Coordinates of N, CA and C in Angstrom, one line a residue:
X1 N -20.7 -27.0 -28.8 CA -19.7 -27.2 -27.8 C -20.2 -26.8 -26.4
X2 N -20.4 -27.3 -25.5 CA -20.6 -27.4 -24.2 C -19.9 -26.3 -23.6
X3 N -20.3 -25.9 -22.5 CA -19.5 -24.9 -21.6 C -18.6 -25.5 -20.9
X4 N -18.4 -26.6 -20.3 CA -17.0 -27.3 -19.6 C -15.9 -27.4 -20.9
X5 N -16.9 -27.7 -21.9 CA -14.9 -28.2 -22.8 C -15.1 -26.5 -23.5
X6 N -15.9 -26.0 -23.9 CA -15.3 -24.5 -24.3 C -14.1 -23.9 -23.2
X7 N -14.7 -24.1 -22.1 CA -13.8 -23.6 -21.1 C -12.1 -24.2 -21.0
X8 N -11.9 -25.5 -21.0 CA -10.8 -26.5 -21.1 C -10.3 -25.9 -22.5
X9 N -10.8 -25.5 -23.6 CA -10.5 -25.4 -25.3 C -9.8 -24.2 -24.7
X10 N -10.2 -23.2 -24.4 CA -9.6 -21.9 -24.5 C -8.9 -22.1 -23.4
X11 N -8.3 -22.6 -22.3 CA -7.7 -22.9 -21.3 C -6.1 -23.1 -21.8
X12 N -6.6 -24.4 -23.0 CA -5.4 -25.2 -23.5 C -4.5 -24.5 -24.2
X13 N -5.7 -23.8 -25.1 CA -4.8 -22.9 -26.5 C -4.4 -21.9 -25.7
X14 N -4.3 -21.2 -24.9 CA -3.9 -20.2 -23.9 C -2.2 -20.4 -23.3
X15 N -2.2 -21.7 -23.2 CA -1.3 -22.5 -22.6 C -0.3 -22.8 -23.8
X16 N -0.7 -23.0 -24.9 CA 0.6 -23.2 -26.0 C 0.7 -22.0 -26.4
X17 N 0.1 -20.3 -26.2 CA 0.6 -19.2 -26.5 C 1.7 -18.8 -25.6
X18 N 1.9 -19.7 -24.6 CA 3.0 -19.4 -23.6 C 4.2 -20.4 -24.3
X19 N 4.2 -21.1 -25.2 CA 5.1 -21.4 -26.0 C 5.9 -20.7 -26.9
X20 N 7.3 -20.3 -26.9 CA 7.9 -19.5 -27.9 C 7.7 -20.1 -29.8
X21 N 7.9 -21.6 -29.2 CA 7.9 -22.1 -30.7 C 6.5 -22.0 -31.3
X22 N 5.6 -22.2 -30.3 CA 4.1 -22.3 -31.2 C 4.2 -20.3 -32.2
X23 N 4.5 -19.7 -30.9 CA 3.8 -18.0 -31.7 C 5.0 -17.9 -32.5
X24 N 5.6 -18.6 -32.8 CA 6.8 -18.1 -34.0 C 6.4 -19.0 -35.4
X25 N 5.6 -19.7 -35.1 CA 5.0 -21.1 -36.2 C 3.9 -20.2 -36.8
X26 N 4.3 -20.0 -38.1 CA 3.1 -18.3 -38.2 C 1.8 -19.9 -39.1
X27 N 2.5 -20.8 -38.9 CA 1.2 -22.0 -39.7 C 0.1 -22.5 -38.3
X28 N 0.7 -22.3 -37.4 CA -0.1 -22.8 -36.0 C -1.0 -21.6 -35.5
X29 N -0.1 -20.9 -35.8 CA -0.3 -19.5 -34.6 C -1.8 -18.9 -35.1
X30 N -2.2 -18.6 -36.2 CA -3.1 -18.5 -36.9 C -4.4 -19.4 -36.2
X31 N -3.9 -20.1 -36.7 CA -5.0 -21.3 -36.3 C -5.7 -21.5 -34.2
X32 N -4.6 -21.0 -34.0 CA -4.8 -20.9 -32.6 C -5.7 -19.8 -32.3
X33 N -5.2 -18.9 -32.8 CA -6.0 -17.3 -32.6 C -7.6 -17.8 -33.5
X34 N -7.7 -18.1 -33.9 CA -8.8 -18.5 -35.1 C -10.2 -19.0 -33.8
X35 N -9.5 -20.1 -33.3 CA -10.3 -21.1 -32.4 C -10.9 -20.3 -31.2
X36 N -9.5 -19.6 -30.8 CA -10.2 -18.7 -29.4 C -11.0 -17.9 -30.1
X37 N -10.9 -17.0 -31.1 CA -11.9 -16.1 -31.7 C -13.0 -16.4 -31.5
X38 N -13.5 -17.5 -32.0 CA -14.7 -18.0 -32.4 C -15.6 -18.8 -31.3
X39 N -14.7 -18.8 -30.1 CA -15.0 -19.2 -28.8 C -15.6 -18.5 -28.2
X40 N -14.7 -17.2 -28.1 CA -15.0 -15.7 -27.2 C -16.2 -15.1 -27.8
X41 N -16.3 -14.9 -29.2 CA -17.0 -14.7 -30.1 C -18.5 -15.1 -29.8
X42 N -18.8 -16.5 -30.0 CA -19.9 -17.5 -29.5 C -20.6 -17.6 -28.0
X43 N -19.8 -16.5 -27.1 CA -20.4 -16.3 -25.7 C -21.3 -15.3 -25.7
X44 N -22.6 -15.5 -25.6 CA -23.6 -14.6 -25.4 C -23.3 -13.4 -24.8
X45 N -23.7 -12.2 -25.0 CA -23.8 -11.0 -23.9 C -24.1 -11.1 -22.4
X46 N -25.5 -12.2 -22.4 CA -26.2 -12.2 -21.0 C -25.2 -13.4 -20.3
X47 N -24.2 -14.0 -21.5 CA -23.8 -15.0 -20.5 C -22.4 -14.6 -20.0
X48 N -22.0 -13.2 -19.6 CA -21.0 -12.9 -19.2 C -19.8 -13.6 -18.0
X49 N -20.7 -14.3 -17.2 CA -20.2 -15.0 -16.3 C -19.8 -16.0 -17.0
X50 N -19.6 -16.8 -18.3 CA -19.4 -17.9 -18.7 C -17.5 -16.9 -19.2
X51 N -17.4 -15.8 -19.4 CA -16.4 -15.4 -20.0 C -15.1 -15.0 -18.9
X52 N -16.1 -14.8 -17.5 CA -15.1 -14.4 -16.2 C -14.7 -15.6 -15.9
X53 N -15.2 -16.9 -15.5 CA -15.0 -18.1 -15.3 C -13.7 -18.6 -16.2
X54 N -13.5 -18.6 -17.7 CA -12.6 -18.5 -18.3 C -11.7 -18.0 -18.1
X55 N -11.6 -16.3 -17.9 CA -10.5 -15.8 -17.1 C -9.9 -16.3 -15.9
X56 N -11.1 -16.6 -15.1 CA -10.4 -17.3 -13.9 C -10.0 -18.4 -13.6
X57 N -10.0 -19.1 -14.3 CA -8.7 -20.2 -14.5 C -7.2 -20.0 -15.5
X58 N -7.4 -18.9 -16.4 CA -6.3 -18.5 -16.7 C -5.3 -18.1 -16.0
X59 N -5.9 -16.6 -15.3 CA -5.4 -15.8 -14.6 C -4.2 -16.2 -13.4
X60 N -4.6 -17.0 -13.1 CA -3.8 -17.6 -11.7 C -2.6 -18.5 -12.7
X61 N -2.6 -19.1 -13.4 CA -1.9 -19.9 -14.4 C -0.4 -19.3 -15.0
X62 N -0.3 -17.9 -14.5 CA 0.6 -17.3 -15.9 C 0.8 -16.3 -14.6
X63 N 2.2 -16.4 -14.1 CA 2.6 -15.3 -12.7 C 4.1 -14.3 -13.4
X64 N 4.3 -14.6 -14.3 CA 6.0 -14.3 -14.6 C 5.3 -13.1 -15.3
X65 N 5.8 -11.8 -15.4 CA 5.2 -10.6 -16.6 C 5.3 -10.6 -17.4
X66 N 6.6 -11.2 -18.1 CA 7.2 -11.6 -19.5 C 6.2 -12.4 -20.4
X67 N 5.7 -13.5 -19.4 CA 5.3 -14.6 -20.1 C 3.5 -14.1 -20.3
X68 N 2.9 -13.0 -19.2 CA 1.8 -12.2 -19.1 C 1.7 -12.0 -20.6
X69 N 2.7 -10.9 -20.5 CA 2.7 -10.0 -22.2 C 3.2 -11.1 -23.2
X70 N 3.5 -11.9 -23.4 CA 3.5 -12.8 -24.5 C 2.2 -13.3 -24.8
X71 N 1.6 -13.7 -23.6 CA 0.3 -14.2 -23.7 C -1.2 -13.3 -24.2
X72 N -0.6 -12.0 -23.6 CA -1.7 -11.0 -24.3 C -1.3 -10.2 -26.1
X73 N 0.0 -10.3 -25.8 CA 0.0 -10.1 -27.5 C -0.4 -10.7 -28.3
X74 N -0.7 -12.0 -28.1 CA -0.6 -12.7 -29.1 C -2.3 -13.4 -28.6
X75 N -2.9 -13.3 -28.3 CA -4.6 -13.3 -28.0 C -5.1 -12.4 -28.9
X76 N -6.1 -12.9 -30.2 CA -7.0 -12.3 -30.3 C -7.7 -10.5 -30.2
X77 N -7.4 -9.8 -30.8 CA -8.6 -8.7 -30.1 C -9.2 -8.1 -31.3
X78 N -9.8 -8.6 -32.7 CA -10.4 -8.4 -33.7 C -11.7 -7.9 -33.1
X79 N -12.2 -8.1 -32.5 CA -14.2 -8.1 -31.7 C -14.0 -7.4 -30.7
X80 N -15.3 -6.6 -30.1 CA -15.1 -6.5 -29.5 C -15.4 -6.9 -28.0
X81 N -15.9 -8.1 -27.9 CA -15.6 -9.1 -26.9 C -14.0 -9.7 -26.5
X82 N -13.9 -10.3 -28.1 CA -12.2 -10.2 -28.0 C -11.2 -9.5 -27.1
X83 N -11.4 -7.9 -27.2 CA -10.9 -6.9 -26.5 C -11.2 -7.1 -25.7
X84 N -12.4 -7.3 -25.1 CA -13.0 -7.0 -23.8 C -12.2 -8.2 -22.7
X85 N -12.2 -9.5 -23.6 CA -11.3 -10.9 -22.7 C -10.0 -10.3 -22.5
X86 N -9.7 -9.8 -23.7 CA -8.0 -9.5 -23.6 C -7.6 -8.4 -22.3
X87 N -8.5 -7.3 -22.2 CA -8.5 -6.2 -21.6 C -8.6 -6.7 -19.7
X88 N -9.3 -7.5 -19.7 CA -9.6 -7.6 -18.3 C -8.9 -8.7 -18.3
X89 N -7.9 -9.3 -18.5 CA -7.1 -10.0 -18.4 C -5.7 -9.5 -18.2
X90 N -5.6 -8.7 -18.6 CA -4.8 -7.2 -19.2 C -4.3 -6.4 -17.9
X91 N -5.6 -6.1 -16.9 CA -5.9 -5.2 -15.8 C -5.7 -6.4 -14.9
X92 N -6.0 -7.2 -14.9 CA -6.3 -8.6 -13.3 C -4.5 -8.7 -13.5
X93 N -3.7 -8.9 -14.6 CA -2.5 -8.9 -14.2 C -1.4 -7.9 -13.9
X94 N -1.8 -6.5 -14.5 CA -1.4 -5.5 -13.5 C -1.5 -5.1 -12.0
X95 N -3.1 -5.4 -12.2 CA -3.4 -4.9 -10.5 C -2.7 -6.3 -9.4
X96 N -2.5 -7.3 -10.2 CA -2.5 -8.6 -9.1 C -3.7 -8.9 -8.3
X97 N -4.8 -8.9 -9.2 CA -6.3 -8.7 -8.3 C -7.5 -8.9 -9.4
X98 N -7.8 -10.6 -9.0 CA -8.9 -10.8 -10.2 C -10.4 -9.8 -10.1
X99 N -10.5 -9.1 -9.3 CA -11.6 -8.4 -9.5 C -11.7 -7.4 -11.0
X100 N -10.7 -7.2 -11.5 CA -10.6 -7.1 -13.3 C -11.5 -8.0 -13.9
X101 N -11.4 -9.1 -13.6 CA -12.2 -10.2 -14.2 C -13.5 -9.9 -15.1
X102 N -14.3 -9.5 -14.2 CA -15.5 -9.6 -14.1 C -15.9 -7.9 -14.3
X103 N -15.2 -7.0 -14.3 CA -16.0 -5.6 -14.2 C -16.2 -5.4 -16.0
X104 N -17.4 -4.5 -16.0 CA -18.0 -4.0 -17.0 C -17.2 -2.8 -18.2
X105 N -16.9 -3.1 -19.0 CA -16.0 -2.2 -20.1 C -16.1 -1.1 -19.5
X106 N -17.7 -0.2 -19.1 CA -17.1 1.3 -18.9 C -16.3 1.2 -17.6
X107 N -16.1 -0.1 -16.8 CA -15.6 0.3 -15.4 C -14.5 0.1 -15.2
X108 N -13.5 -0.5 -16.6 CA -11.8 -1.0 -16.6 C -11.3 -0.2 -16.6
X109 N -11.2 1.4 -17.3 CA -10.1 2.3 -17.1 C -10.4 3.3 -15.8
X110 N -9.7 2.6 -14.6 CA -10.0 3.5 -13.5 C -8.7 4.2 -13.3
X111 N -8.2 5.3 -13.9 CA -7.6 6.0 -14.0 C -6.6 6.4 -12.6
X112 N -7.4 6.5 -11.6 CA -7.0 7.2 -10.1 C -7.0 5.5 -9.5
X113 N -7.1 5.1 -9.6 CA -6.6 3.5 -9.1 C -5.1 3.2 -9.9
X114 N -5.2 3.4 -11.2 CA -4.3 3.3 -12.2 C -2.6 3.5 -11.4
X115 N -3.0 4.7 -11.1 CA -1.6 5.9 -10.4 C -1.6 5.5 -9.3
X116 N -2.6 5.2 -8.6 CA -2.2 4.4 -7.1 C -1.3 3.7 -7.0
X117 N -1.7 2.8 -8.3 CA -0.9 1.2 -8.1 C 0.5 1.0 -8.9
X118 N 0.8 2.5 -9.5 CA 2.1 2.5 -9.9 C 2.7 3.1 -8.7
X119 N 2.4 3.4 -8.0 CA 3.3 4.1 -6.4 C 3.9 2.4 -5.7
X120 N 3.3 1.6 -6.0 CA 3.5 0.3 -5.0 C 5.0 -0.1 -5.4
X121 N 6.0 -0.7 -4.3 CA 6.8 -0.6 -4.8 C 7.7 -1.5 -5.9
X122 N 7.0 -2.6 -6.7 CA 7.3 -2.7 -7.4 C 7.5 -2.5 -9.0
X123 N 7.0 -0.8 -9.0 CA 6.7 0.2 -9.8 C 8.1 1.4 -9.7
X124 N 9.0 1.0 -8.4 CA 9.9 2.6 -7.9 C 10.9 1.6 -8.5
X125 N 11.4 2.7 -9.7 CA 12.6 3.1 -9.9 C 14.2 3.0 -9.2
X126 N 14.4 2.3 -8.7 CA 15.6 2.3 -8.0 C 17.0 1.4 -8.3
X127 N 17.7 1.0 -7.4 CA 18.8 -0.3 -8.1 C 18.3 -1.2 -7.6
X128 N 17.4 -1.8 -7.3 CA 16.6 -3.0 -7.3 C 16.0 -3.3 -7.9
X129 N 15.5 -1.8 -8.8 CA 14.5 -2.4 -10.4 C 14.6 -3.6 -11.2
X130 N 13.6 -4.1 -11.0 CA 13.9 -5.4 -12.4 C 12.8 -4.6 -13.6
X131 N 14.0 -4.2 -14.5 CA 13.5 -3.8 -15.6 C 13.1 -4.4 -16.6
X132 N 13.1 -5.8 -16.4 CA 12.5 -6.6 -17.9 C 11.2 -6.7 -17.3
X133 N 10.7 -6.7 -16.0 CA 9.9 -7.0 -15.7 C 8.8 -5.8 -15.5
X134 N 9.4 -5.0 -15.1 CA 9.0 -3.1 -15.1 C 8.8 -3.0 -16.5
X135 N 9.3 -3.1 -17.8 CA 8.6 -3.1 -19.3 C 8.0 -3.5 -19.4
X136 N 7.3 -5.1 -19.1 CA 6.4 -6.3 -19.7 C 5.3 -5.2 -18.4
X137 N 5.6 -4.8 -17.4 CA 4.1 -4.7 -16.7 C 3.7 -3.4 -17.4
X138 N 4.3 -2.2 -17.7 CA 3.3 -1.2 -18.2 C 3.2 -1.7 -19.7
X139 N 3.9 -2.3 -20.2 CA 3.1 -3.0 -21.7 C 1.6 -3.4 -21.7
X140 N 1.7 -4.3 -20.2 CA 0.6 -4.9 -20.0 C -0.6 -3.7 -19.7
X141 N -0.1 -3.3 -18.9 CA -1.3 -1.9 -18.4 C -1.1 -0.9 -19.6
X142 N -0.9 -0.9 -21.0 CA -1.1 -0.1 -22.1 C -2.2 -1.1 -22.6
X143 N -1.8 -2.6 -23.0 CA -3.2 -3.4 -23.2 C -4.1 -3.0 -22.6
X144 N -4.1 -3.4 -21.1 CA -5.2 -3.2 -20.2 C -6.0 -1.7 -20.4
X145 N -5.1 -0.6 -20.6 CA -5.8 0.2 -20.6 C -6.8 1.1 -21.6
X146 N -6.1 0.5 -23.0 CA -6.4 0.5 -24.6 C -6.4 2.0 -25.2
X147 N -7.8 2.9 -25.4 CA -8.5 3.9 -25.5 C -8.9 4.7 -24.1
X148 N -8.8 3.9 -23.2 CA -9.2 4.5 -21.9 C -10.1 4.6 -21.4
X149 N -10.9 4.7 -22.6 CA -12.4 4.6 -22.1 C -13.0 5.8 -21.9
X150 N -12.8 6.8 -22.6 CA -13.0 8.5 -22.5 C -14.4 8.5 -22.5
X151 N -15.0 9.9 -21.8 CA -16.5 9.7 -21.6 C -17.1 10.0 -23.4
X152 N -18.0 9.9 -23.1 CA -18.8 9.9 -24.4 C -18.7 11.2 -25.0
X153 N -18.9 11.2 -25.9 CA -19.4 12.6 -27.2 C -19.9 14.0 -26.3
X154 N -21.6 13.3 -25.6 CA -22.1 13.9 -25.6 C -21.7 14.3 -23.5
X155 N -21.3 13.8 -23.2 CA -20.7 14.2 -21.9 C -20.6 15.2 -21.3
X156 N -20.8 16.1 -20.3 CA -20.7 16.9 -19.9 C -19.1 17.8 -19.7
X157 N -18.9 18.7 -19.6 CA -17.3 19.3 -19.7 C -16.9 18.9 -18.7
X158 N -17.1 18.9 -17.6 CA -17.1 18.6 -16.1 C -16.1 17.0 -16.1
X159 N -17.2 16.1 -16.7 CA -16.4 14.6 -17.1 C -14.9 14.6 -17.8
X160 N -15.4 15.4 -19.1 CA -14.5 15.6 -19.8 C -13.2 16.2 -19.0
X161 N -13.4 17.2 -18.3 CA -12.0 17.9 -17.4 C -11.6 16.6 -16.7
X162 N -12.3 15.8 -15.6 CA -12.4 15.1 -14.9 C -11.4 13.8 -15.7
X163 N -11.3 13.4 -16.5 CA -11.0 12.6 -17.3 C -9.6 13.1 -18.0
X164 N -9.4 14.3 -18.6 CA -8.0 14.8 -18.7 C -7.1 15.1 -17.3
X165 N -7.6 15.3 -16.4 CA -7.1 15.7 -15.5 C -6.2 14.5 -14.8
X166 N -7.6 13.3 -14.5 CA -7.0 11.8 -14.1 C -5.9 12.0 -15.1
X167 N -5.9 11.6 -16.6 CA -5.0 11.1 -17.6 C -3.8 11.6 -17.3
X168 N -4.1 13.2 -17.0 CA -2.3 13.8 -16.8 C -1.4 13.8 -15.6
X169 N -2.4 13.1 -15.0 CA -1.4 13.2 -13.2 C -1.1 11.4 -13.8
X170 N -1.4 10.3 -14.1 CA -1.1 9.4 -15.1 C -0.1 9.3 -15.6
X171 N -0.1 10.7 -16.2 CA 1.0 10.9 -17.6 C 2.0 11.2 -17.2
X172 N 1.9 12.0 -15.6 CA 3.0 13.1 -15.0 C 4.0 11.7 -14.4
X173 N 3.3 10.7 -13.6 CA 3.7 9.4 -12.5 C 4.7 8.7 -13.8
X174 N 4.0 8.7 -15.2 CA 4.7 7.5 -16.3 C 5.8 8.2 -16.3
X175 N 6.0 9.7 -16.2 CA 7.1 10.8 -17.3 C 7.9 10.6 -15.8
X176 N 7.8 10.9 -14.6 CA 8.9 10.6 -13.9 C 9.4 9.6 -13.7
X177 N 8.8 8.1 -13.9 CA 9.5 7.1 -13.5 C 10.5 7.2 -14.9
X178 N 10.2 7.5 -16.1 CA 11.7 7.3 -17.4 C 12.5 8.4 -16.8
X179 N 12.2 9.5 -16.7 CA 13.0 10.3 -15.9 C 14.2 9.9 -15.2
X180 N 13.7 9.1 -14.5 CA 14.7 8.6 -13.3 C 15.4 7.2 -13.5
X181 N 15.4 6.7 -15.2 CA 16.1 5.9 -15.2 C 17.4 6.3 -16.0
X182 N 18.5 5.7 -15.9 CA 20.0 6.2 -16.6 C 20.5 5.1 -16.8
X183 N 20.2 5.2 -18.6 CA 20.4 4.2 -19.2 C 21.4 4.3 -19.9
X184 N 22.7 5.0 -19.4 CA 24.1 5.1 -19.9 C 24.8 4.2 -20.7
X185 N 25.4 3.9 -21.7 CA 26.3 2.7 -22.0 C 25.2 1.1 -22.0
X186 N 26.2 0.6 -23.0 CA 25.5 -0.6 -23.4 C 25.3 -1.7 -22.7
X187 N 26.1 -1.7 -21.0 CA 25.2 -2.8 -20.7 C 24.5 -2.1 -19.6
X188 N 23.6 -1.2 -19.6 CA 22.3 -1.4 -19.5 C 21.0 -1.2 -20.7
X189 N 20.6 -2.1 -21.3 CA 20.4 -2.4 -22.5 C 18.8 -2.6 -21.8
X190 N 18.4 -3.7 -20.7 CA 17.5 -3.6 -19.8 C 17.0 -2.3 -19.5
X191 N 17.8 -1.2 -19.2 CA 16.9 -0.5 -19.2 C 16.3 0.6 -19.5
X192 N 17.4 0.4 -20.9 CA 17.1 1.3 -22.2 C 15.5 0.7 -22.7
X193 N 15.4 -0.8 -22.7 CA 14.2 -0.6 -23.2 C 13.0 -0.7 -22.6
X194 N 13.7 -0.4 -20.8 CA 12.2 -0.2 -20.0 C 12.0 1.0 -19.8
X195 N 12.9 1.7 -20.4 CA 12.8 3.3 -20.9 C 12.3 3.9 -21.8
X196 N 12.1 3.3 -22.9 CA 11.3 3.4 -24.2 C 9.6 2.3 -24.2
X197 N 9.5 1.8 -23.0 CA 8.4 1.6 -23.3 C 7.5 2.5 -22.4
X198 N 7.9 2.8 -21.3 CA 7.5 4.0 -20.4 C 7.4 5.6 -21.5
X199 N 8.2 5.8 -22.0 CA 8.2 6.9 -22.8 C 7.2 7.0 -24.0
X200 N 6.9 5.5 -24.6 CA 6.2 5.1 -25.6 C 4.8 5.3 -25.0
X201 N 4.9 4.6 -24.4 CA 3.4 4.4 -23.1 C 2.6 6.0 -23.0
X202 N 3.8 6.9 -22.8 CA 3.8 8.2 -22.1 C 2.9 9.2 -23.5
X203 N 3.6 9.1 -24.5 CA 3.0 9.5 -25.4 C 1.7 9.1 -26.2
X204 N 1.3 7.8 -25.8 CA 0.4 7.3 -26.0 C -1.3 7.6 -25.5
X205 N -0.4 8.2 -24.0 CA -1.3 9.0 -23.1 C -1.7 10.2 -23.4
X206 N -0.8 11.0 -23.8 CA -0.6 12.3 -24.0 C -1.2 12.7 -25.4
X207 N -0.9 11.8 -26.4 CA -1.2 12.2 -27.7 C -2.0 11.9 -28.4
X208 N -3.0 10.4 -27.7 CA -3.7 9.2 -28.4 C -5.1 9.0 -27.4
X209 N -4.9 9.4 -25.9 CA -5.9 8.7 -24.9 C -6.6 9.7 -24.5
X210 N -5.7 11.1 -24.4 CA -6.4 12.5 -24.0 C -7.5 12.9 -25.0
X211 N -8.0 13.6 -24.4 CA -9.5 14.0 -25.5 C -9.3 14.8 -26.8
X212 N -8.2 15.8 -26.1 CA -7.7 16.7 -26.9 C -6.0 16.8 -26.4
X213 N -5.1 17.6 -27.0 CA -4.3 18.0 -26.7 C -4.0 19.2 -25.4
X214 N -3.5 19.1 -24.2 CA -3.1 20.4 -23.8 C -2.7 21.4 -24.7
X215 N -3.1 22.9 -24.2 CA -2.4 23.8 -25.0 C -1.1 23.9 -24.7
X216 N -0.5 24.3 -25.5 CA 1.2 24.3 -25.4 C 1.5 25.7 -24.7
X217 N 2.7 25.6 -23.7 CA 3.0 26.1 -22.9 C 3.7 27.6 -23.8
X218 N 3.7 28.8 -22.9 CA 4.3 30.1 -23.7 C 5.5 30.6 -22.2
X219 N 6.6 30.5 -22.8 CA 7.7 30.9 -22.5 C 8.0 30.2 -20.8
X220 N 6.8 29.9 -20.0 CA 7.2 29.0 -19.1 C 7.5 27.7 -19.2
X221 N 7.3 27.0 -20.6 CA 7.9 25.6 -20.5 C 6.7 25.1 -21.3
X222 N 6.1 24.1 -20.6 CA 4.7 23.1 -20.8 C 3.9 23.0 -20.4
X223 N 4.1 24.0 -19.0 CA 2.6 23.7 -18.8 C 1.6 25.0 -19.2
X224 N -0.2 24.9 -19.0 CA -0.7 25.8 -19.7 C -0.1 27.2 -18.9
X225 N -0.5 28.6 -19.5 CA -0.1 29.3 -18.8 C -1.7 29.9 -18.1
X226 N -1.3 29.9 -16.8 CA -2.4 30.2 -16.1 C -2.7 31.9 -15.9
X227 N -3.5 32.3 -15.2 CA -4.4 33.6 -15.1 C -3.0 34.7 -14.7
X228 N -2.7 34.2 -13.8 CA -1.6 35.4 -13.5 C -0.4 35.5 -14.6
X229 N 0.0 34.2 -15.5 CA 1.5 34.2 -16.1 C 0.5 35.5 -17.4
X230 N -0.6 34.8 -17.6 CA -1.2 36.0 -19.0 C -1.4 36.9 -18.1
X231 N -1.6 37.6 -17.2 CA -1.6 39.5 -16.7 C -0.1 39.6 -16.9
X232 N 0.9 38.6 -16.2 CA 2.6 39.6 -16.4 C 2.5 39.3 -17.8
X233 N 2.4 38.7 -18.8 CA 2.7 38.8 -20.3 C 2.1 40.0 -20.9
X234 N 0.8 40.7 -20.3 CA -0.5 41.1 -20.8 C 0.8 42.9 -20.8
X235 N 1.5 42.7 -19.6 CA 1.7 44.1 -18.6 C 2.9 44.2 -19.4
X236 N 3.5 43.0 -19.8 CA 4.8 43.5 -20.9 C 4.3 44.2 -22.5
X237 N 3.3 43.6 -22.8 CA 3.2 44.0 -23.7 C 2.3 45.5 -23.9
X238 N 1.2 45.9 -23.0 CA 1.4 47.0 -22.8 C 2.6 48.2 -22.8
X239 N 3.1 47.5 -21.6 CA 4.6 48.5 -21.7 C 5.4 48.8 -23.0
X240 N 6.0 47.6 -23.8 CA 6.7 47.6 -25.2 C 5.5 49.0 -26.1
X241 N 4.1 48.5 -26.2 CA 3.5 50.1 -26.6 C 3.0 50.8 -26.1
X242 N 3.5 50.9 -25.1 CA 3.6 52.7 -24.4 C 4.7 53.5 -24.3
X243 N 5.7 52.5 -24.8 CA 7.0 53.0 -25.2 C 7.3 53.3 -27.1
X244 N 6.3 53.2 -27.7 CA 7.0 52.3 -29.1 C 6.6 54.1 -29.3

């Protein structure tokens, strides 16, 4: 298969996953995913640019969020090229900015870009929120963002901090936007479940993407207790045995 109709092939089948009836036809659906597989699959390493080009005729094709995340669920991500199409497809429709396209696996989870671009304001919480649309986009940037892309094994601690630290100021931006939604009563139903995917999201961060767990917080709450909270604990507990 040629590179112009590979391109048109995955173009087209991309275009009937934006079909409700096709992804519910579990006899089609199959077969669809099968094709792109074996497409994405069959792109060399060195021919990377053959796989951006692909994206970039998708990308512009598919503006609605709803219809974003229908199209990335239901893509492929067995390989790990697979992933790698799905992923930067993933990010180019969060950010609103094909330069996702084209960047290199270690370079998609940029963490401190991440939190930027939830400040914009079609990310703020308010009564102009469209919440079906605020679910479908951090769905999309949990795709996009996968594993995170944590530094390596052998990494230096430095990275490693560097890397939990981005993740929890991340974690802090996801935990206040659910925070501030009031999802009272049944008709807001909207945005009960743009409240649970934010929350979902949230833990996903916290309990799945971090390196390790934070240590759990002692009697101030959650967060660690720092140098001074352990001297006043240190000074109680002297006192209790200098009394006992």
């Amino acid at each position: 298969m040629n590179l112009q109709l590979r391109r048109h092939t995955v173009c087209v089948l991309c275009r009937l996953l934006l079909d409700r009836n096709i992804i519910l036809d579990h006899n089609v659906l199959p077969l669809i995913q099968d094709i792109i597989s074996a497409i994405i699959d069959s792109i060399e390493d060195d021919a990377d640019e053959e796989m951006t080009a692909i994206l970039a005729i998708i990308y512009p094709s598919v503006q609605d969020p709803g219809l974003q995340l229908q199209l990335l669920r239901n893509l492929p991500s067995s390989s790990s090229r697979q992933s790698l199409f799905r992923r930067r497809l993933a990010l180019a429709f969060f950010f609103h900015d094909p330069a996702s396209l084209s960047k290199l696996r270690e370079d998609l989870s940029d963490l401190k870009a991440i939190s930027r671009n939830l400040g914009k304001s079609n990310f703020i919480v308010n009564t102009e929120t469209d919440y079906s649309a605020l679910a479908a986009s951090i769905a999309t940037l949990a795709i996009g963002l996968d594993d995170g892309d944590p530094p390596r094994m052998d990494a230096s601690k430095e990275a490693i901090a560097t890397f939990n630290n981005d993740l929890d100021r991340l974690a802090l931006r996801i935990k206040a936007m659910f925070t501030q939604i009031v999802d009272t009563g049944a008709s807001h139903m909207k945005r009960t479940e743009a409240k649970e995917v934010l929350e979902s999201f949230h833990s996903c961060l916290v309990y799945a993407v971090r390196t390790k767990q934070k240590p759990k917080g002692m009697m101030w709450g959650d967060d660690v207790v720092d140098e001074k909270q352990k001297n006043v604990m240190k000074s109680f507990v002297q006192r209790d045995r200098a009394s006992e």
